[in-house]
Amino acid sequence: MNCFSIRNKVYDILRSISDNKLDIVCLSETWLKLNESVIEREISELGFHIISVPRSSRGGGVAILLRKEYHHIEKKNKFSSFECAEALITRRGCKPVRIVAVYRPPTTSTITFLDEFETYLKLICPYSALIPLL
C-alpha cells in the first residue's frame, strides 16, 4: 500500500487493515523519519509491530506492519537504488515466511536497481523460508 505519509493516516490505515482482516501489510512512501517514536507507539498500542526503514530526506520509506501475535525477526537492508524492509515470520508447526517490502524511488537508475535487486534475491533465496513477492 502506498500511503503517501503514514503520519496523518495511522488510524485510517489500521482501520482498513482491521476491516479487511489483514495480518500483514507492506507500506511504501511512509515518509517517516528516524526516531518517530510517536507513530511507532500508536501502531504498537493498536496491536501491531512496525518494521520501518525511514528515509533521511523527504518522502520515501518502507514499512511492514504485522499483528503482534506473529513472532518475527526483522532485517533492514541498505541499497543505493531501493529501500527494503524484511521480516522473517515464524509460527510453531509452520515453515517460516519471509516478507519483504521494497520501494524503488523513480529517480534511481533502473539498471542499478535490477543489478542490486538480483544480488539481494541471491542472498535471500538460499534460505528455506517461503518468499512472497508483492
Short mmCIF file of C-alpha atoms in Angstrom, two decimals:
data_model
loop_
_atom_site.label_atom_id
_atom_site.label_comp_id
_atom_site.label_asym_id
_atom_site.label_seq_id
_atom_site.Cartn_x
_atom_site.Cartn_y
_atom_site.Cartn_z
CA MET A 1 0.00 0.00 0.00
CA ASN A 2 1.42 3.39 -0.98
CA CYS A 3 0.30 5.60 1.90
CA PHE A 4 1.87 8.93 0.89
CA SER A 5 2.77 9.62 4.55
CA ILE A 6 1.56 7.43 7.37
CA ARG A 7 1.73 10.30 9.90
CA ASN A 8 -1.78 11.65 9.41
CA LYS A 9 -3.33 8.32 8.35
CA VAL A 10 -2.31 5.84 11.05
CA TYR A 11 -5.83 5.25 12.33
CA ASP A 12 -7.36 5.11 8.82
CA ILE A 13 -4.75 2.59 7.66
CA LEU A 14 -5.17 0.42 10.76
CA ARG A 15 -8.97 0.61 10.48
CA SER A 16 -8.71 -0.57 6.86
CA ILE A 17 -6.39 -3.40 7.95
CA SER A 18 -8.86 -4.41 10.67
CA ASP A 19 -11.94 -4.10 8.43
CA ASN A 20 -10.28 -6.35 5.85
CA LYS A 21 -8.97 -8.77 8.49
CA LEU A 22 -5.36 -8.40 7.34
CA ASP A 23 -2.50 -9.69 9.46
CA ILE A 24 0.43 -8.26 7.49
CA VAL A 25 0.68 -5.16 5.33
CA CYS A 26 3.62 -3.69 3.42
CA LEU A 27 3.70 0.09 3.12
CA SER A 28 5.66 2.35 0.80
CA GLU A 29 6.09 6.12 0.90
CA THR A 30 5.69 6.17 4.69
CA TRP A 31 7.57 9.48 4.85
CA LEU A 32 8.76 8.56 8.34
CA LYS A 33 11.99 9.98 9.68
CA LEU A 34 14.40 8.35 12.12
CA ASN A 35 13.13 8.07 15.70
CA GLU A 36 9.46 8.89 15.07
CA SER A 37 8.52 7.03 18.22
CA VAL A 38 5.05 8.62 18.47
CA ILE A 39 3.87 6.88 15.30
CA GLU A 40 5.53 3.61 16.33
CA ARG A 41 3.89 3.82 19.77
CA GLU A 42 0.43 4.46 18.23
CA ILE A 43 0.84 1.45 15.95
CA SER A 44 2.02 -0.70 18.86
CA GLU A 45 -0.91 0.36 21.05
CA LEU A 46 -3.27 -0.76 18.28
CA GLY A 47 -1.79 -4.29 18.29
CA PHE A 48 0.83 -4.21 15.56
CA HIS A 49 4.59 -4.38 15.21
CA ILE A 50 6.17 -1.99 12.74
CA ILE A 51 9.39 -2.68 10.90
CA SER A 52 10.26 0.69 9.43
CA VAL A 53 13.06 1.76 7.14
CA PRO A 54 12.77 5.55 7.11
CA ARG A 55 14.49 7.90 4.74
CA SER A 56 16.66 10.79 5.90
CA SER A 57 15.24 13.10 3.23
CA ARG A 58 11.63 13.95 2.37
CA GLY A 59 9.37 11.18 1.06
CA GLY A 60 10.14 7.51 0.61
CA GLY A 61 10.45 4.97 3.35
CA VAL A 62 9.02 1.46 3.62
CA ALA A 63 7.44 -0.44 6.47
CA ILE A 64 5.89 -3.77 7.31
CA LEU A 65 3.02 -3.85 9.78
CA LEU A 66 2.19 -7.19 11.35
CA ARG A 67 -0.06 -8.26 14.17
CA LYS A 68 1.72 -8.71 17.48
CA GLU A 69 0.89 -12.41 17.70
CA TYR A 70 3.37 -13.10 14.90
CA HIS A 71 6.88 -13.84 16.06
CA HIS A 72 9.36 -12.32 13.68
CA ILE A 73 12.97 -11.42 13.07
CA GLU A 74 13.45 -8.11 11.35
CA LYS A 75 16.18 -7.10 8.98
CA LYS A 76 16.87 -3.70 7.48
CA ASN A 77 18.91 -3.78 4.32
CA LYS A 78 20.89 -0.94 2.74
CA PHE A 79 21.00 -0.49 -1.01
CA SER A 80 21.68 2.60 -3.10
CA SER A 81 18.82 2.08 -5.58
CA PHE A 82 15.95 0.87 -3.38
CA GLU A 83 14.61 0.81 0.17
CA CYS A 84 13.93 -2.56 1.75
CA ALA A 85 12.37 -3.84 4.98
CA GLU A 86 12.32 -7.56 5.72
CA ALA A 87 10.59 -9.77 8.27
CA LEU A 88 11.07 -13.48 8.79
CA ILE A 89 7.82 -14.69 10.35
CA THR A 90 7.77 -17.89 12.34
CA ARG A 91 4.85 -19.84 13.77
CA ARG A 92 5.03 -23.10 15.66
CA GLY A 93 4.49 -26.02 13.29
CA CYS A 94 4.76 -23.88 10.13
CA LYS A 95 7.54 -23.15 7.70
CA PRO A 96 8.97 -19.62 8.10
CA VAL A 97 7.76 -16.95 5.68
CA ARG A 98 9.93 -14.03 4.60
CA ILE A 99 8.03 -10.81 3.86
CA VAL A 100 9.90 -8.08 2.00
CA ALA A 101 8.74 -4.54 1.31
CA VAL A 102 10.69 -2.84 -1.49
CA TYR A 103 10.43 0.67 -2.88
CA ARG A 104 12.50 2.00 -5.79
CA PRO A 105 12.42 5.79 -5.98
CA PRO A 106 11.63 6.93 -9.52
CA THR A 107 14.87 8.89 -9.75
CA THR A 108 17.11 5.83 -9.37
CA SER A 109 18.66 4.02 -12.29
CA THR A 110 16.68 1.01 -13.48
CA ILE A 111 19.89 -0.82 -14.38
CA THR A 112 21.40 -0.22 -10.93
CA PHE A 113 18.15 -1.31 -9.29
CA LEU A 114 17.97 -4.55 -11.30
CA ASP A 115 21.61 -5.35 -10.50
CA GLU A 116 21.18 -4.69 -6.78
CA PHE A 117 17.81 -6.45 -6.59
CA GLU A 118 19.27 -9.53 -8.28
CA THR A 119 22.08 -9.53 -5.71
CA TYR A 120 19.55 -9.22 -2.90
CA LEU A 121 17.43 -12.10 -4.22
CA LYS A 122 20.52 -14.29 -4.49
CA LEU A 123 21.28 -13.54 -0.84
CA ILE A 124 17.84 -14.48 0.48
CA CYS A 125 16.84 -17.30 -1.88
CA PRO A 126 19.14 -19.98 -0.41
CA TYR A 127 17.13 -19.86 2.82
CA SER A 128 14.32 -22.33 3.34
CA ALA A 129 11.68 -19.68 4.06
CA LEU A 130 8.89 -19.04 1.59
CA ILE A 131 9.28 -15.66 -0.11
CA PRO A 132 6.14 -13.96 -1.36
CA LEU A 133 6.95 -11.18 -3.81
CA LEU A 134 4.35 -8.41 -3.82
#
